[in-house]
Coordinates of C-alpha atoms in Angstrom, one line a residue:
M1 CA -24.8 49.0 -54.0
T2 CA -27.1 50.7 -51.6
H3 CA -30.8 50.2 -51.5
T4 CA -33.7 51.6 -49.5
S5 CA -33.9 50.4 -45.9
A6 CA -36.9 48.3 -44.9
S7 CA -37.6 50.8 -42.1
T8 CA -37.9 53.7 -44.5
P9 CA -41.5 54.4 -45.3
P10 CA -42.5 54.6 -49.0
P11 CA -43.9 57.9 -50.2
P12 CA -47.7 58.1 -49.8
A13 CA -48.2 58.1 -53.6
S14 CA -46.8 54.6 -53.8
L15 CA -49.2 53.1 -51.3
L16 CA -52.1 52.7 -53.7
P17 CA -50.2 50.7 -56.3
V18 CA -48.7 48.6 -53.6
A19 CA -52.2 47.9 -52.2
V20 CA -53.5 46.9 -55.6
L21 CA -50.6 44.5 -56.1
L22 CA -51.1 43.0 -52.7
W23 CA -54.8 42.5 -53.4
L24 CA -54.2 40.9 -56.8
A25 CA -51.6 38.6 -55.3
G26 CA -54.0 37.7 -52.5
L27 CA -56.7 36.9 -55.1
Y28 CA -54.5 34.2 -56.6
L29 CA -54.0 32.5 -53.2
R30 CA -57.5 31.0 -53.7
V31 CA -58.9 31.5 -57.2
P32 CA -56.9 28.6 -58.7
I33 CA -58.1 26.2 -56.0
L34 CA -61.7 27.3 -55.9
V35 CA -62.3 27.1 -59.6
A36 CA -62.0 23.3 -59.4
P37 CA -65.3 22.5 -57.7
P38 CA -67.6 24.3 -60.3
L39 CA -65.5 22.7 -63.1
A40 CA -65.5 19.3 -61.5
P41 CA -68.5 17.9 -63.4
F42 CA -67.0 18.9 -66.8
I43 CA -63.6 17.5 -65.9
S44 CA -65.0 14.3 -64.4
S45 CA -67.2 13.7 -67.5
D46 CA -64.3 14.3 -69.9
L47 CA -61.6 12.3 -68.1
G48 CA -63.8 9.7 -66.4
L49 CA -62.9 10.5 -62.8
N50 CA -64.5 8.8 -59.8
Q51 CA -65.6 10.8 -56.7
T52 CA -62.3 10.4 -54.9
L53 CA -60.2 11.7 -57.8
T54 CA -62.7 14.5 -58.4
G55 CA -62.4 15.6 -54.7
A56 CA -58.6 15.4 -55.0
L57 CA -58.7 18.3 -57.5
T58 CA -59.6 20.5 -54.5
T59 CA -58.1 18.7 -51.5
L60 CA -54.6 18.0 -53.0
P61 CA -53.8 21.8 -53.4
I62 CA -55.0 22.4 -49.8
L63 CA -52.6 19.6 -48.6
M64 CA -49.8 21.3 -50.6
L65 CA -50.5 24.5 -48.7
A66 CA -48.9 22.8 -45.7
I67 CA -46.2 20.8 -47.6
G68 CA -45.0 23.8 -49.6
A69 CA -44.6 26.2 -46.7
M70 CA -40.9 25.1 -46.1
P71 CA -39.8 25.7 -49.8
G72 CA -41.4 29.1 -49.5
S73 CA -39.4 29.9 -46.4
L74 CA -36.2 28.6 -48.0
A75 CA -36.8 30.8 -51.1
I76 CA -37.4 33.8 -48.9
S77 CA -34.1 33.4 -47.1
R78 CA -32.2 33.0 -50.4
L79 CA -34.0 35.2 -52.9
G80 CA -35.9 37.7 -50.7
P81 CA -39.7 38.0 -50.3
R82 CA -40.4 39.9 -53.5
N83 CA -38.5 37.5 -55.8
T84 CA -40.0 34.5 -54.0
L85 CA -43.5 35.9 -54.5
V86 CA -42.8 36.4 -58.2
L87 CA -41.3 32.9 -58.6
A88 CA -44.2 31.4 -56.7
M89 CA -46.8 33.1 -58.8
V90 CA -45.1 31.9 -62.0
V91 CA -45.1 28.3 -60.6
M92 CA -48.7 28.7 -59.6
A93 CA -49.8 30.1 -62.9
M94 CA -48.0 27.5 -65.0
G95 CA -49.2 24.6 -62.8
S96 CA -52.8 25.9 -62.9
A97 CA -52.7 26.5 -66.7
A98 CA -51.2 23.0 -67.2
R99 CA -54.3 21.5 -65.7
G100 CA -56.2 22.8 -68.8
L101 CA -53.8 21.0 -71.1
A102 CA -53.7 17.7 -69.1
P103 CA -54.7 14.7 -71.3
E104 CA -55.3 12.3 -68.4
I105 CA -55.7 12.2 -64.6
V106 CA -52.0 11.7 -63.6
T107 CA -50.9 14.8 -65.4
L108 CA -53.9 16.7 -64.1
L109 CA -53.2 15.8 -60.5
T110 CA -49.4 16.5 -61.0
A111 CA -50.3 19.9 -62.4
S112 CA -52.6 20.5 -59.4
A113 CA -49.8 19.7 -57.0
V114 CA -47.4 22.0 -58.7
M115 CA -50.1 24.8 -58.6
G116 CA -50.6 24.1 -54.9
L117 CA -46.8 24.3 -54.3
G118 CA -46.7 27.7 -55.9
I119 CA -49.6 29.0 -53.7
A120 CA -48.0 27.5 -50.6
M121 CA -44.8 29.5 -51.4
M122 CA -46.8 32.7 -51.9
Q123 CA -48.3 32.4 -48.4
P124 CA -45.2 33.2 -46.3
A125 CA -43.8 35.5 -49.0
L126 CA -46.7 38.0 -48.7
P127 CA -46.4 38.7 -44.9
A128 CA -42.6 38.8 -45.2
L129 CA -42.9 41.4 -47.9
L130 CA -45.2 43.7 -46.0
P131 CA -42.5 45.3 -43.7
R132 CA -40.4 46.1 -46.7
W133 CA -43.2 47.7 -48.8
L134 CA -45.1 49.4 -46.1
P135 CA -44.4 51.6 -43.1
P136 CA -44.9 49.9 -39.7
H137 CA -48.3 51.5 -39.0
H138 CA -49.7 50.2 -42.3
V139 CA -48.6 46.5 -42.0
A140 CA -51.9 45.4 -40.4
M141 CA -53.8 47.2 -43.2
G142 CA -51.5 45.5 -45.8
T143 CA -52.5 42.1 -44.3
A144 CA -56.2 43.0 -44.4
I145 CA -55.8 44.1 -48.1
Y146 CA -54.2 40.9 -49.4
M147 CA -56.5 38.7 -47.2
N148 CA -59.5 40.6 -48.7
G149 CA -58.1 39.6 -52.1
M150 CA -57.7 36.0 -50.9
L151 CA -61.2 35.7 -49.5
M152 CA -62.7 37.5 -52.5
G153 CA -60.8 34.9 -54.6
E154 CA -62.7 32.1 -52.8
F155 CA -66.0 33.7 -53.7
V156 CA -65.1 34.7 -57.2
G157 CA -63.5 31.4 -58.1
A158 CA -66.5 29.4 -56.9
G159 CA -69.2 31.9 -57.8
I160 CA -68.3 33.5 -61.1
T161 CA -66.8 30.5 -62.9
L162 CA -69.9 28.5 -63.7
P163 CA -72.5 31.2 -64.4
L164 CA -70.3 33.7 -66.3
L165 CA -67.0 32.4 -67.5
V166 CA -67.8 28.9 -68.6
P167 CA -70.6 30.0 -71.0
L168 CA -68.4 32.7 -72.5
L169 CA -65.7 30.0 -73.3
E170 CA -68.1 27.6 -74.9
N171 CA -68.4 25.3 -71.9
S172 CA -64.8 24.4 -72.1
W173 CA -63.2 23.6 -68.7
R174 CA -59.8 23.7 -70.3
L175 CA -60.2 27.2 -71.7
T176 CA -61.7 28.3 -68.4
L177 CA -58.6 27.2 -66.5
L178 CA -56.3 28.9 -68.9
A179 CA -58.4 32.1 -68.6
W180 CA -58.1 32.2 -64.9
S181 CA -54.5 31.2 -64.7
L182 CA -52.5 33.1 -67.3
P183 CA -53.3 36.7 -66.1
A184 CA -51.4 35.8 -62.9
L185 CA -48.2 36.1 -65.0
L186 CA -49.0 39.8 -65.6
V187 CA -49.5 40.3 -61.9
A188 CA -46.1 38.6 -61.2
A189 CA -44.4 40.9 -63.7
A190 CA -46.1 44.0 -62.1
L191 CA -44.6 43.0 -58.7
F192 CA -41.3 44.5 -59.9
L193 CA -42.8 47.9 -60.4
P194 CA -42.4 49.1 -56.7
K195 CA -38.8 50.2 -56.2
R196 CA -38.4 48.7 -52.8
D197 CA -36.8 45.3 -51.9
L198 CA -35.4 44.7 -55.3
A199 CA -32.2 43.2 -53.8
R200 CA -31.6 39.7 -52.6
P201 CA -30.7 39.3 -48.9
T202 CA -27.1 40.1 -48.3
E203 CA -26.9 37.3 -45.7
R204 CA -28.4 33.9 -45.8
A205 CA -31.0 34.0 -43.1
A206 CA -32.4 31.0 -41.3
W207 CA -35.4 29.5 -43.0
L208 CA -36.5 26.5 -41.0
P209 CA -39.3 27.2 -38.5
D210 CA -37.9 28.2 -35.1
W211 CA -39.6 25.5 -33.0
S212 CA -38.0 27.0 -29.9
N213 CA -40.1 30.1 -30.5
P214 CA -43.5 29.3 -28.8
L215 CA -45.3 31.6 -31.3
T216 CA -44.6 29.2 -34.2
L217 CA -46.6 26.3 -32.7
K218 CA -49.2 28.4 -30.9
L219 CA -50.1 30.4 -34.0
G220 CA -50.2 27.3 -36.1
L221 CA -52.5 25.5 -33.7
L222 CA -54.8 28.5 -33.5
L223 CA -54.8 28.8 -37.3
G224 CA -55.8 25.1 -37.4
L225 CA -58.8 26.0 -35.3
S226 CA -60.0 28.6 -37.8
A227 CA -59.1 26.7 -40.9
S228 CA -60.3 23.2 -39.9
M229 CA -63.7 24.5 -38.9
F230 CA -64.1 26.6 -42.1
F231 CA -62.9 23.9 -44.6
G232 CA -64.5 21.1 -42.6
L233 CA -68.0 22.5 -42.3
N234 CA -67.7 23.5 -46.0
A235 CA -66.9 19.9 -46.9
Y236 CA -69.6 18.3 -44.8
M237 CA -72.3 20.9 -45.4
G238 CA -74.1 18.8 -48.0
N239 CA -74.1 15.6 -45.9
L240 CA -75.2 17.5 -42.8
L241 CA -78.2 19.1 -44.6
A242 CA -79.1 15.8 -46.2
Q243 CA -79.1 14.0 -42.8
T244 CA -81.5 16.6 -41.4
G245 CA -83.7 16.6 -44.5
H246 CA -82.7 20.1 -45.8
F247 CA -80.5 19.1 -48.7
D248 CA -82.6 21.4 -51.0
K249 CA -81.1 24.4 -49.2
L250 CA -77.4 23.4 -50.0
S251 CA -76.9 25.9 -52.8
Q252 CA -78.1 28.9 -50.7
A253 CA -76.2 27.6 -47.7
L254 CA -72.9 27.4 -49.5
F255 CA -73.5 30.9 -51.1
C256 CA -74.1 32.5 -47.7
Y257 CA -71.4 30.5 -46.0
N258 CA -68.6 31.5 -48.5
I259 CA -69.7 35.1 -49.0
A260 CA -69.6 35.7 -45.3
Q261 CA -65.8 35.6 -45.3
V262 CA -65.8 38.3 -48.0
F263 CA -67.7 40.5 -45.6
A264 CA -65.4 39.6 -42.8
S265 CA -62.4 40.8 -44.9
L266 CA -64.2 44.0 -45.7
M267 CA -64.8 44.7 -42.0
M268 CA -61.1 44.0 -41.4
L269 CA -60.1 46.6 -44.0
K270 CA -61.9 49.1 -41.7
M271 CA -60.8 47.7 -38.3
A272 CA -57.4 46.1 -38.9
R273 CA -55.4 48.8 -37.2
Q274 CA -57.6 48.7 -34.1
W275 CA -58.1 44.9 -33.8
V276 CA -54.8 43.3 -34.9
G277 CA -52.6 42.4 -32.0
R278 CA -55.4 42.5 -29.4
R279 CA -55.7 39.3 -27.4
S280 CA -59.3 40.1 -26.6
M281 CA -60.3 40.1 -30.3
I282 CA -58.6 36.8 -30.9
T283 CA -60.4 35.3 -27.9
V284 CA -63.9 36.6 -28.8
T285 CA -63.7 35.5 -32.5
A286 CA -62.4 32.1 -31.6
V287 CA -65.1 31.5 -29.0
I288 CA -67.9 32.7 -31.4
S289 CA -66.4 30.5 -34.1
V290 CA -66.8 27.4 -31.8
A291 CA -70.3 28.5 -30.8
G292 CA -71.3 29.0 -34.4
T293 CA -70.0 25.6 -35.4
T294 CA -71.9 24.0 -32.5
G295 CA -75.1 25.7 -33.6
A296 CA -74.7 24.3 -37.1
I297 CA -75.2 20.8 -35.7
A298 CA -77.4 21.6 -32.7
L299 CA -80.0 23.5 -34.9
E300 CA -81.8 22.6 -38.1
G301 CA -82.7 24.2 -41.4
W302 CA -82.2 27.9 -41.8
W303 CA -81.2 28.3 -38.2
A304 CA -78.3 25.9 -38.7
I305 CA -77.3 27.6 -41.9
A306 CA -77.4 31.0 -40.1
S307 CA -75.2 29.6 -37.3
A308 CA -72.7 28.2 -39.8
T309 CA -72.6 31.5 -41.7
L310 CA -71.9 33.4 -38.5
M311 CA -69.0 31.0 -37.9
S312 CA -67.7 31.6 -41.4
F313 CA -67.8 35.4 -40.9
V314 CA -66.1 35.3 -37.5
A315 CA -63.6 32.7 -38.5
G316 CA -62.7 34.9 -41.4
I317 CA -61.9 37.8 -39.0
L318 CA -59.9 35.3 -36.8
L319 CA -57.9 34.1 -39.8
I320 CA -56.8 37.7 -40.6
L321 CA -56.0 38.5 -37.0
L322 CA -53.7 35.4 -36.8
V323 CA -52.1 35.8 -40.2
A324 CA -51.3 39.5 -39.4
L325 CA -49.3 38.6 -36.3
P326 CA -46.0 37.3 -37.8
P327 CA -45.1 40.6 -39.6
L328 CA -46.2 42.4 -36.4
L329 CA -44.4 40.3 -33.8
A330 CA -41.3 39.1 -35.6
R331 CA -38.3 41.1 -36.9
P332 CA -38.5 41.5 -40.7
G333 CA -35.8 38.9 -41.3
E334 CA -37.7 36.4 -39.2
T335 CA -41.2 37.0 -40.6
G336 CA -40.9 34.4 -43.4
R337 CA -39.9 31.5 -41.2
L338 CA -42.5 32.3 -38.6
S339 CA -45.2 32.6 -41.2
A340 CA -44.1 29.4 -42.9
G341 CA -44.1 27.5 -39.6
T342 CA -47.5 28.8 -38.8
F343 CA -48.9 27.8 -42.2
L344 CA -47.2 24.4 -42.0
V345 CA -48.9 23.5 -38.7
G346 CA -52.2 25.3 -39.5
Y347 CA -52.9 23.8 -42.9
T348 CA -51.7 20.3 -41.9
L349 CA -54.4 20.5 -39.2
A350 CA -56.9 22.0 -41.6
F351 CA -56.5 18.9 -43.7
T352 CA -56.1 16.2 -41.0
I353 CA -58.8 17.3 -38.5
P354 CA -61.7 17.2 -41.0
M355 CA -60.3 13.9 -42.4
L356 CA -60.3 12.5 -38.8
G357 CA -63.8 13.8 -38.4
G358 CA -64.8 12.0 -41.5
V359 CA -63.4 8.7 -40.2
V360 CA -65.3 9.1 -36.9
S361 CA -68.5 9.9 -38.9
D362 CA -68.0 6.8 -41.1
M363 CA -67.7 4.7 -37.9
T364 CA -70.8 6.0 -36.2
G365 CA -73.0 6.8 -39.2
D366 CA -73.7 10.3 -38.0
V367 CA -72.2 13.2 -39.9
R368 CA -72.6 15.5 -36.9
H369 CA -69.8 13.5 -35.2
S370 CA -67.3 14.8 -37.9
I371 CA -68.1 18.4 -36.8
L372 CA -67.9 17.4 -33.1
V373 CA -64.2 16.3 -33.7
M374 CA -63.4 19.8 -35.0
I375 CA -65.2 21.4 -32.1
A376 CA -63.3 19.2 -29.6
Y377 CA -60.0 20.2 -31.2
S378 CA -60.9 23.9 -31.1
V379 CA -62.0 23.8 -27.4
L380 CA -58.6 22.1 -26.5
V381 CA -56.5 24.8 -28.1
L382 CA -58.6 27.8 -27.0
P383 CA -56.5 28.3 -23.7
L384 CA -53.4 28.9 -25.9
I385 CA -54.7 32.4 -26.6
R386 CA -54.1 33.5 -23.1
T387 CA -50.4 32.5 -23.4
L388 CA -49.6 34.4 -26.6
D389 CA -46.9 37.0 -26.3
L390 CA -48.1 39.9 -28.4
K391 CA -45.3 42.3 -27.9
P392 CA -44.1 43.6 -31.3
A393 CA -40.5 42.8 -32.1
R394 CA -38.0 45.7 -32.6
A395 CA -37.3 46.3 -36.3
E396 CA -34.0 45.4 -37.7
S397 CA -31.7 48.3 -38.4
S398 CA -31.5 47.5 -42.1
G399 CA -33.5 45.5 -44.5
S400 CA -33.0 43.9 -47.9

């Protein structure tokens, strides 16, 4: 049976529905994770959780983003990126919804881990799907679209849940989780509407990260720079402001800090085709990210918050610049494993570097030292940018 080649551009009329599907899939990369913090007080009160277990509702799925990268790559090599994305969204939705039915903490954390696994499998599937759904000159834009959905999901999940959705659902955290989770099944079903890439791969492609490819480790280490500073400063913001006597500004600080990444993704919708693949943009955004993080601990009050918000904005741009590289630099059949390796390294570091910073901070009694650990790591990996080979790979003659 013949099917459309991956190199054949879809008709223009099909680009808008594809863009909508990419955006909705991107939204569910973060909404299920970021609804946990606003619901945490309700869950903790109902199930009697301590602070560690309450925090695990958010940190466990983030850890799964690294652990689940390999199953995602394996599924892409066996099922194809579209089928993998559908499967991953179903796993994510069912795991997320199961949290709302959990009678006790073990079931709740197990469901959270399953949800995180689904999201982790979605991450390499999306960039692997782009070359099959979009013509080459739209791949960078496709990345910007689903990343805009992802970053919007961070803001919507954290910002809309408590003031709007919870009151509508009679202050039930269980119903709120179900309301956020189940619509993802409709998105998963809609992913079959575009007529491209319906077939499974005709050959079993390699799925383990190619560690002999320098890009795998380099992109992962640089992704760790962006993600560790964003997640780390987010985690320690309250303690940092409390130490400097500005804890009363925490709510406004977190709002500005997280919405900055939404604006970053909006800018990338405009500038993706001009900026993606340019070493100079990666360098500038990485350096400004480090400078903004440094300002967050060197300054106080609103100046520190403004510096942190600048870092969040620029780190959001850097994140998109890095995530957009695998579909640009790898052949379509190699995109999944390159993305998976990048996410494996990047999100492992996004979890471990802030944790290491916390250990150092506990030893010294100064929360600023936790941020200094992230800055030190970032300065160490900055020189890698100069060594990146940013030549696009030649497309394969046929796709599946």
